[in-house]
Amino acid sequence: MNESIFPNSDLYETGYCVIFVQGISPMDVLCRIPHRRSRAVELDRSELEAIKALGAEVEQGDISEVNLDELERSGILHSNGPLLRAGRYGDWAFVVESEGPFLAKEEILKAVSGGTAALFAQMSETAAAWISYAEDGEILSSFDPLFPDSDYGKWPAILDGLTGYRKAIDSGERADAYENALRKIQEALKCAVSPAVDAVRLPTVRVADGY
């Protein structure tokens, strides 16, 4: 997968979900998610994966730059729910989940898009993909890039009008439909995030009741 796409399968080998939200902060995005959350702790991607794999069994050596007592107090180690990291790129905040599928819930995209716009993208470990776009609590476009004519959003034409993603799909190989559509949408909306943005420590929460 091309590194210009964030996230990508090189960074998240078992798949991912990501939501980009315009004009609000990363912590505001996390606070809009309608589920009970732990206190935020800054983690990088490798530290998150260690906690995800080991849970309460994680040791200081697994997360050498993070205080284990702070993690314990935050509540991040107290659940098997999804772990979410949030960051910023330009005017857009993003929240990313390794594997998924918690962020794929429609209620979350609706909640975070209140008063603004939000873009959702998902790639599973089996390469199944999905893209959705919402404005002010309404999902306007929601589709599998392999089958763009089957769009389950309220006003599908809006996203294509804003971005021209259909032409990007039609002019490329079918196997590249997701990459081509997502890249075109991100570039048009100005949320084409560099993978380097995800390499640093970012505010991370555990959603206790997420699954």
Short mmCIF file of C-alpha atoms in Angstrom, two decimals, residues 160 163-173 176-177 180-181 184-185:
data_model
loop_
_atom_site.label_atom_id
_atom_site.label_comp_id
_atom_site.label_asym_id
_atom_site.label_seq_id
_atom_site.Cartn_x
_atom_site.Cartn_y
_atom_site.Cartn_z
CA ASP A 160 -18.29 13.07 -5.13
CA THR A 163 -13.84 15.46 -4.16
CA GLY A 164 -14.34 13.76 -7.54
CA TYR A 165 -13.50 10.38 -6.05
CA ARG A 166 -15.65 8.46 -8.59
CA LYS A 167 -13.36 9.53 -11.43
CA ALA A 168 -10.35 8.40 -9.38
CA ILE A 169 -11.94 4.96 -8.97
CA ASP A 170 -13.03 4.66 -12.60
CA SER A 171 -9.64 5.68 -13.99
CA GLY A 172 -7.63 3.17 -11.94
CA GLU A 173 -7.39 -0.56 -11.43
CA ASP A 176 -6.71 -0.03 -6.17
CA ALA A 177 -10.21 1.40 -5.76
CA ASN A 180 -7.42 5.79 -5.18
CA ALA A 181 -10.72 6.91 -3.66
CA LYS A 184 -8.51 11.68 -3.79
CA ILE A 185 -10.97 12.38 -0.96
#
